[in-house]
């Protein structure tokens, strides 16, 4: 208790006491200035045994893959919501399972970009600008058309992933080669197989 002139004492931390330093440290600063700490396309050199040139090439290939994967992921959710027809239940469940697989793939690819010292694409306008996958209409389409669109998107990613795997293999980036082969290719090849089995001649799914 702090002694006062009138002989009474005052509890520390009362309204008339000075604000302790710790209170200033935990008070949110809501007036932060907007600025970039790293520009998109720039590489921060990390101790990963790869040259900045190799990292920059790998990051560019991964960001293209990321933009296409995010687009495919979102297309799966669109079709999950909008699917109709006699195979509704099977497709509704499969679309969501494939969506979850693409969610996992997005995280793998984005984290590889960051650990190479790059900046991963993230926002919808940037994804829409970068992706090579054709944009579907806003409205609902027949299940057969949904399947065809998804299969075409998978094929686009598969072709790009094979080409990217070859490029990074030549540059000596074995880690990113493994991402393209073990993660991107295997996920997309498996999912496109499941999709196209719904479009065989015996299938009731037609446009």
PDB file of C-alpha atoms in Angstrom:
ATOM      1  CA  UNK A   1       0.000   0.000   0.000  1.00  0.00           C
ATOM      2  CA  UNK A   2       1.328   3.423  -0.898  1.00  0.00           C
ATOM      3  CA  UNK A   3       1.342   5.995   1.931  1.00  0.00           C
ATOM      4  CA  UNK A   4      -0.623   9.265   1.401  1.00  0.00           C
ATOM      5  CA  UNK A   5      -0.249  12.674   3.124  1.00  0.00           C
ATOM      6  CA  UNK A   6      -3.410  12.144   5.195  1.00  0.00           C
ATOM      7  CA  UNK A   7      -2.034   8.887   6.566  1.00  0.00           C
ATOM      8  CA  UNK A   8      -4.239   6.653   4.427  1.00  0.00           C
ATOM      9  CA  UNK A   9      -2.855   4.277   1.884  1.00  0.00           C
ATOM     10  CA  UNK A  10      -3.762   3.727  -1.794  1.00  0.00           C
ATOM     11  CA  UNK A  11      -3.898   0.353  -3.609  1.00  0.00           C
ATOM     12  CA  UNK A  12      -1.517  -0.031  -6.515  1.00  0.00           C
ATOM     13  CA  UNK A  13      -3.308   0.008  -9.881  1.00  0.00           C
ATOM     14  CA  UNK A  14      -6.141   2.350  -8.706  1.00  0.00           C
ATOM     15  CA  UNK A  15      -7.588   4.817 -11.265  1.00  0.00           C
ATOM     16  CA  UNK A  16      -5.151   7.533 -10.240  1.00  0.00           C
ATOM     17  CA  UNK A  17      -2.106   5.266 -10.594  1.00  0.00           C
ATOM     18  CA  UNK A  18       0.056   5.549 -13.721  1.00  0.00           C
ATOM     19  CA  UNK A  19      -0.649   2.948 -16.426  1.00  0.00           C
ATOM     20  CA  UNK A  20       1.852   0.095 -16.093  1.00  0.00           C
ATOM     21  CA  UNK A  21       4.061  -0.643 -19.112  1.00  0.00           C
ATOM     22  CA  UNK A  22       2.546  -4.124 -19.484  1.00  0.00           C
ATOM     23  CA  UNK A  23      -0.901  -2.620 -20.192  1.00  0.00           C
ATOM     24  CA  UNK A  24       0.514  -0.728 -23.171  1.00  0.00           C
ATOM     25  CA  UNK A  25       2.090  -3.914 -24.485  1.00  0.00           C
ATOM     26  CA  UNK A  26      -1.208  -5.826 -24.638  1.00  0.00           C
ATOM     27  CA  UNK A  27      -3.344  -2.995 -26.014  1.00  0.00           C
ATOM     28  CA  UNK A  28      -4.175  -3.678 -29.720  1.00  0.00           C
ATOM     29  CA  UNK A  29      -2.740  -1.169 -32.168  1.00  0.00           C
ATOM     30  CA  UNK A  30      -5.535  -0.768 -34.717  1.00  0.00           C
ATOM     31  CA  UNK A  31      -3.753   1.918 -36.728  1.00  0.00           C
ATOM     32  CA  UNK A  32      -1.173  -0.198 -38.541  1.00  0.00           C
ATOM     33  CA  UNK A  33      -0.003   1.146 -41.887  1.00  0.00           C
ATOM     34  CA  UNK A  34      -0.466  -1.066 -44.950  1.00  0.00           C
ATOM     35  CA  UNK A  35       2.733  -2.179 -46.623  1.00  0.00           C
ATOM     36  CA  UNK A  36       4.218  -5.283 -48.224  1.00  0.00           C
ATOM     37  CA  UNK A  37       7.118  -6.987 -46.504  1.00  0.00           C
ATOM     38  CA  UNK A  38       7.836  -9.052 -49.643  1.00  0.00           C
ATOM     39  CA  UNK A  39       6.623  -8.374 -53.177  1.00  0.00           C
ATOM     40  CA  UNK A  40       4.998 -11.130 -55.208  1.00  0.00           C
ATOM     41  CA  UNK A  41       7.588 -12.733 -57.478  1.00  0.00           C
ATOM     42  CA  UNK A  42      10.506 -11.897 -55.180  1.00  0.00           C
ATOM     43  CA  UNK A  43      12.512 -14.686 -53.551  1.00  0.00           C
ATOM     44  CA  UNK A  44      13.960 -14.530 -50.057  1.00  0.00           C
ATOM     45  CA  UNK A  45      17.092 -16.682 -50.127  1.00  0.00           C
ATOM     46  CA  UNK A  46      16.854 -19.413 -47.517  1.00  0.00           C
ATOM     47  CA  UNK A  47      19.517 -21.990 -46.534  1.00  0.00           C
ATOM     48  CA  UNK A  48      17.965 -24.785 -48.615  1.00  0.00           C
ATOM     49  CA  UNK A  49      20.910 -25.660 -50.864  1.00  0.00           C
ATOM     50  CA  UNK A  50      19.235 -24.219 -53.975  1.00  0.00           C
ATOM     51  CA  UNK A  51      20.161 -21.128 -55.965  1.00  0.00           C
ATOM     52  CA  UNK A  52      17.798 -18.161 -56.095  1.00  0.00           C
ATOM     53  CA  UNK A  53      17.295 -18.816 -59.817  1.00  0.00           C
ATOM     54  CA  UNK A  54      16.170 -22.402 -59.201  1.00  0.00           C
ATOM     55  CA  UNK A  55      13.868 -21.330 -56.366  1.00  0.00           C
ATOM     56  CA  UNK A  56      12.302 -18.623 -58.519  1.00  0.00           C
ATOM     57  CA  UNK A  57      11.589 -21.103 -61.330  1.00  0.00           C
ATOM     58  CA  UNK A  58      10.089 -23.644 -58.937  1.00  0.00           C
ATOM     59  CA  UNK A  59       7.943 -20.994 -57.226  1.00  0.00           C
ATOM     60  CA  UNK A  60       6.538 -19.802 -60.565  1.00  0.00           C
ATOM     61  CA  UNK A  61       5.610 -23.367 -61.551  1.00  0.00           C
ATOM     62  CA  UNK A  62       4.092 -24.043 -58.136  1.00  0.00           C
ATOM     63  CA  UNK A  63       2.036 -20.833 -58.196  1.00  0.00           C
ATOM     64  CA  UNK A  64       0.558 -21.802 -61.547  1.00  0.00           C
ATOM     65  CA  UNK A  65      -0.290 -25.211 -60.120  1.00  0.00           C
ATOM     66  CA  UNK A  66      -1.739 -23.518 -57.024  1.00  0.00           C
ATOM     67  CA  UNK A  67      -4.000 -21.224 -59.068  1.00  0.00           C
ATOM     68  CA  UNK A  68      -5.308 -24.164 -61.097  1.00  0.00           C
ATOM     69  CA  UNK A  69      -5.750 -26.373 -58.022  1.00  0.00           C
ATOM     70  CA  UNK A  70      -7.702 -23.714 -56.126  1.00  0.00           C
ATOM     71  CA  UNK A  71      -9.928 -23.245 -59.178  1.00  0.00           C
ATOM     72  CA  UNK A  72     -10.566 -26.992 -59.428  1.00  0.00           C
ATOM     73  CA  UNK A  73     -11.185 -27.189 -55.678  1.00  0.00           C
ATOM     74  CA  UNK A  74     -13.851 -24.490 -55.897  1.00  0.00           C
ATOM     75  CA  UNK A  75     -15.391 -26.055 -58.996  1.00  0.00           C
ATOM     76  CA  UNK A  76     -15.887 -29.248 -57.004  1.00  0.00           C
ATOM     77  CA  UNK A  77     -17.759 -27.353 -54.292  1.00  0.00           C
ATOM     78  CA  UNK A  78     -19.922 -25.570 -56.902  1.00  0.00           C
ATOM     79  CA  UNK A  79     -20.907 -28.897 -58.444  1.00  0.00           C
ATOM     80  CA  UNK A  80     -21.404 -30.473 -55.006  1.00  0.00           C
ATOM     81  CA  UNK A  81     -24.049 -27.849 -54.257  1.00  0.00           C
ATOM     82  CA  UNK A  82     -25.700 -27.866 -57.686  1.00  0.00           C
ATOM     83  CA  UNK A  83     -25.719 -31.516 -58.809  1.00  0.00           C
ATOM     84  CA  UNK A  84     -29.112 -33.078 -59.651  1.00  0.00           C
ATOM     85  CA  UNK A  85     -30.366 -36.291 -61.203  1.00  0.00           C
ATOM     86  CA  UNK A  86     -30.605 -40.031 -60.477  1.00  0.00           C
ATOM     87  CA  UNK A  87     -26.968 -40.229 -59.343  1.00  0.00           C
ATOM     88  CA  UNK A  88     -27.296 -37.221 -57.049  1.00  0.00           C
ATOM     89  CA  UNK A  89     -26.198 -38.991 -53.876  1.00  0.00           C
ATOM     90  CA  UNK A  90     -23.131 -40.703 -55.394  1.00  0.00           C
ATOM     91  CA  UNK A  91     -21.910 -37.547 -57.134  1.00  0.00           C
ATOM     92  CA  UNK A  92     -22.756 -35.286 -54.181  1.00  0.00           C
ATOM     93  CA  UNK A  93     -20.561 -37.428 -51.916  1.00  0.00           C
ATOM     94  CA  UNK A  94     -17.781 -37.954 -54.469  1.00  0.00           C
ATOM     95  CA  UNK A  95     -17.532 -34.250 -55.281  1.00  0.00           C
ATOM     96  CA  UNK A  96     -17.059 -33.447 -51.599  1.00  0.00           C
ATOM     97  CA  UNK A  97     -14.459 -36.204 -51.141  1.00  0.00           C
ATOM     98  CA  UNK A  98     -12.513 -34.894 -54.123  1.00  0.00           C
ATOM     99  CA  UNK A  99     -12.891 -31.341 -52.805  1.00  0.00           C
ATOM    100  CA  UNK A 100     -11.224 -32.392 -49.540  1.00  0.00           C
ATOM    101  CA  UNK A 101      -8.389 -33.980 -51.512  1.00  0.00           C
ATOM    102  CA  UNK A 102      -7.851 -30.739 -53.405  1.00  0.00           C
ATOM    103  CA  UNK A 103      -7.944 -28.739 -50.142  1.00  0.00           C
ATOM    104  CA  UNK A 104      -5.054 -30.847 -48.859  1.00  0.00           C
ATOM    105  CA  UNK A 105      -3.206 -30.381 -52.143  1.00  0.00           C
ATOM    106  CA  UNK A 106      -3.629 -26.585 -51.999  1.00  0.00           C
ATOM    107  CA  UNK A 107      -1.938 -26.516 -48.590  1.00  0.00           C
ATOM    108  CA  UNK A 108       0.940 -28.736 -49.729  1.00  0.00           C
ATOM    109  CA  UNK A 109       1.649 -26.610 -52.809  1.00  0.00           C
ATOM    110  CA  UNK A 110       1.292 -23.257 -51.010  1.00  0.00           C
ATOM    111  CA  UNK A 111       3.594 -24.295 -48.174  1.00  0.00           C
ATOM    112  CA  UNK A 112       6.250 -25.482 -50.638  1.00  0.00           C
ATOM    113  CA  UNK A 113       6.159 -22.030 -52.242  1.00  0.00           C
ATOM    114  CA  UNK A 114       6.726 -20.353 -48.895  1.00  0.00           C
ATOM    115  CA  UNK A 115       9.551 -22.668 -47.833  1.00  0.00           C
ATOM    116  CA  UNK A 116      11.361 -21.852 -51.088  1.00  0.00           C
ATOM    117  CA  UNK A 117      11.275 -18.184 -50.059  1.00  0.00           C
ATOM    118  CA  UNK A 118       8.441 -17.217 -52.401  1.00  0.00           C
ATOM    119  CA  UNK A 119       4.957 -15.769 -51.987  1.00  0.00           C
ATOM    120  CA  UNK A 120       1.947 -18.017 -52.606  1.00  0.00           C
ATOM    121  CA  UNK A 121      -1.104 -16.749 -54.474  1.00  0.00           C
ATOM    122  CA  UNK A 122      -4.135 -16.647 -52.195  1.00  0.00           C
ATOM    123  CA  UNK A 123      -6.902 -14.171 -53.070  1.00  0.00           C
ATOM    124  CA  UNK A 124      -9.750 -15.021 -55.457  1.00  0.00           C
ATOM    125  CA  UNK A 125      -9.068 -12.189 -57.976  1.00  0.00           C
ATOM    126  CA  UNK A 126      -5.414 -13.243 -58.250  1.00  0.00           C
ATOM    127  CA  UNK A 127      -6.390 -16.889 -58.696  1.00  0.00           C
ATOM    128  CA  UNK A 128      -8.933 -15.996 -61.393  1.00  0.00           C
ATOM    129  CA  UNK A 129      -6.302 -13.965 -63.230  1.00  0.00           C
ATOM    130  CA  UNK A 130      -3.634 -16.681 -63.095  1.00  0.00           C
ATOM    131  CA  UNK A 131      -5.538 -19.924 -63.663  1.00  0.00           C
ATOM    132  CA  UNK A 132      -5.564 -21.690 -67.024  1.00  0.00           C
ATOM    133  CA  UNK A 133      -8.771 -23.572 -66.236  1.00  0.00           C
ATOM    134  CA  UNK A 134     -11.848 -22.309 -68.069  1.00  0.00           C
ATOM    135  CA  UNK A 135     -14.450 -20.630 -65.884  1.00  0.00           C
ATOM    136  CA  UNK A 136     -17.788 -22.473 -65.689  1.00  0.00           C
ATOM    137  CA  UNK A 137     -21.073 -20.550 -65.898  1.00  0.00           C
ATOM    138  CA  UNK A 138     -22.700 -19.363 -62.692  1.00  0.00           C
ATOM    139  CA  UNK A 139     -25.816 -21.402 -63.310  1.00  0.00           C
ATOM    140  CA  UNK A 140     -26.544 -25.098 -62.820  1.00  0.00           C
ATOM    141  CA  UNK A 141     -25.516 -27.637 -65.471  1.00  0.00           C
ATOM    142  CA  UNK A 142     -26.363 -31.334 -66.060  1.00  0.00           C
ATOM    143  CA  UNK A 143     -24.281 -33.834 -64.106  1.00  0.00           C
ATOM    144  CA  UNK A 144     -22.619 -35.116 -67.303  1.00  0.00           C
ATOM    145  CA  UNK A 145     -21.399 -31.604 -68.129  1.00  0.00           C
ATOM    146  CA  UNK A 146     -20.129 -31.134 -64.585  1.00  0.00           C
ATOM    147  CA  UNK A 147     -18.133 -34.353 -64.914  1.00  0.00           C
ATOM    148  CA  UNK A 148     -16.754 -33.310 -68.277  1.00  0.00           C
ATOM    149  CA  UNK A 149     -15.647 -29.912 -66.944  1.00  0.00           C
ATOM    150  CA  UNK A 150     -13.953 -31.483 -63.948  1.00  0.00           C
ATOM    151  CA  UNK A 151     -12.194 -34.086 -66.111  1.00  0.00           C
ATOM    152  CA  UNK A 152     -10.880 -31.358 -68.429  1.00  0.00           C
ATOM    153  CA  UNK A 153      -9.608 -29.344 -65.457  1.00  0.00           C
ATOM    154  CA  UNK A 154      -7.847 -32.398 -64.056  1.00  0.00           C
ATOM    155  CA  UNK A 155      -6.223 -33.077 -67.422  1.00  0.00           C
ATOM    156  CA  UNK A 156      -4.985 -29.478 -67.605  1.00  0.00           C
ATOM    157  CA  UNK A 157      -3.340 -29.857 -64.194  1.00  0.00           C
ATOM    158  CA  UNK A 158      -1.923 -33.304 -65.034  1.00  0.00           C
ATOM    159  CA  UNK A 159      -0.291 -32.065 -68.257  1.00  0.00           C
ATOM    160  CA  UNK A 160       1.162 -29.012 -66.495  1.00  0.00           C
ATOM    161  CA  UNK A 161       2.376 -31.093 -63.540  1.00  0.00           C
ATOM    162  CA  UNK A 162       4.245 -33.543 -65.772  1.00  0.00           C
ATOM    163  CA  UNK A 163       5.933 -30.683 -67.608  1.00  0.00           C
ATOM    164  CA  UNK A 164       6.777 -28.925 -64.335  1.00  0.00           C
ATOM    165  CA  UNK A 165       8.160 -32.130 -62.808  1.00  0.00           C
ATOM    166  CA  UNK A 166      10.513 -32.495 -65.766  1.00  0.00           C
ATOM    167  CA  UNK A 167      11.670 -28.878 -65.511  1.00  0.00           C
ATOM    168  CA  UNK A 168      12.426 -28.945 -61.788  1.00  0.00           C
ATOM    169  CA  UNK A 169      14.119 -32.332 -62.136  1.00  0.00           C
ATOM    170  CA  UNK A 170      16.542 -30.812 -64.656  1.00  0.00           C
ATOM    171  CA  UNK A 171      17.211 -27.863 -62.338  1.00  0.00           C
ATOM    172  CA  UNK A 172      18.038 -30.179 -59.421  1.00  0.00           C
ATOM    173  CA  UNK A 173      15.031 -29.373 -57.227  1.00  0.00           C
ATOM    174  CA  UNK A 174      14.192 -32.932 -56.178  1.00  0.00           C
ATOM    175  CA  UNK A 175      11.831 -31.823 -53.406  1.00  0.00           C
ATOM    176  CA  UNK A 176       9.521 -29.958 -55.762  1.00  0.00           C
ATOM    177  CA  UNK A 177       9.767 -32.740 -58.333  1.00  0.00           C
ATOM    178  CA  UNK A 178       8.389 -35.043 -55.627  1.00  0.00           C
ATOM    179  CA  UNK A 179       5.501 -32.634 -54.922  1.00  0.00           C
ATOM    180  CA  UNK A 180       4.488 -32.601 -58.577  1.00  0.00           C
ATOM    181  CA  UNK A 181       4.779 -36.376 -58.971  1.00  0.00           C
ATOM    182  CA  UNK A 182       3.743 -37.790 -55.586  1.00  0.00           C
ATOM    183  CA  UNK A 183       1.109 -35.220 -54.660  1.00  0.00           C
ATOM    184  CA  UNK A 184      -0.229 -33.342 -57.680  1.00  0.00           C
ATOM    185  CA  UNK A 185      -0.090 -36.089 -60.301  1.00  0.00           C
ATOM    186  CA  UNK A 186      -1.228 -38.964 -58.115  1.00  0.00           C
ATOM    187  CA  UNK A 187      -4.147 -37.032 -56.610  1.00  0.00           C
ATOM    188  CA  UNK A 188      -5.404 -35.773 -59.960  1.00  0.00           C
ATOM    189  CA  UNK A 189      -4.915 -39.044 -61.831  1.00  0.00           C
ATOM    190  CA  UNK A 190      -6.901 -40.930 -59.200  1.00  0.00           C
ATOM    191  CA  UNK A 191      -9.712 -38.389 -59.079  1.00  0.00           C
ATOM    192  CA  UNK A 192     -10.078 -38.113 -62.863  1.00  0.00           C
ATOM    193  CA  UNK A 193     -10.359 -41.904 -63.048  1.00  0.00           C
ATOM    194  CA  UNK A 194     -13.265 -41.856 -60.575  1.00  0.00           C
ATOM    195  CA  UNK A 195     -14.942 -39.080 -62.574  1.00  0.00           C
ATOM    196  CA  UNK A 196     -14.708 -40.658 -66.001  1.00  0.00           C
ATOM    197  CA  UNK A 197     -16.057 -44.003 -64.767  1.00  0.00           C
ATOM    198  CA  UNK A 198     -19.365 -42.162 -64.357  1.00  0.00           C
ATOM    199  CA  UNK A 199     -19.389 -41.328 -68.081  1.00  0.00           C
ATOM    200  CA  UNK A 200     -19.119 -44.825 -69.586  1.00  0.00           C
ATOM    201  CA  UNK A 201     -21.841 -45.956 -71.988  1.00  0.00           C
ATOM    202  CA  UNK A 202     -23.714 -47.914 -69.315  1.00  0.00           C
ATOM    203  CA  UNK A 203     -23.982 -44.854 -67.096  1.00  0.00           C
ATOM    204  CA  UNK A 204     -27.388 -43.130 -66.613  1.00  0.00           C
ATOM    205  CA  UNK A 205     -25.522 -39.803 -66.456  1.00  0.00           C
ATOM    206  CA  UNK A 206     -26.113 -38.001 -69.781  1.00  0.00           C
ATOM    207  CA  UNK A 207     -26.591 -34.383 -70.729  1.00  0.00           C
TER     208      UNK A 207
END
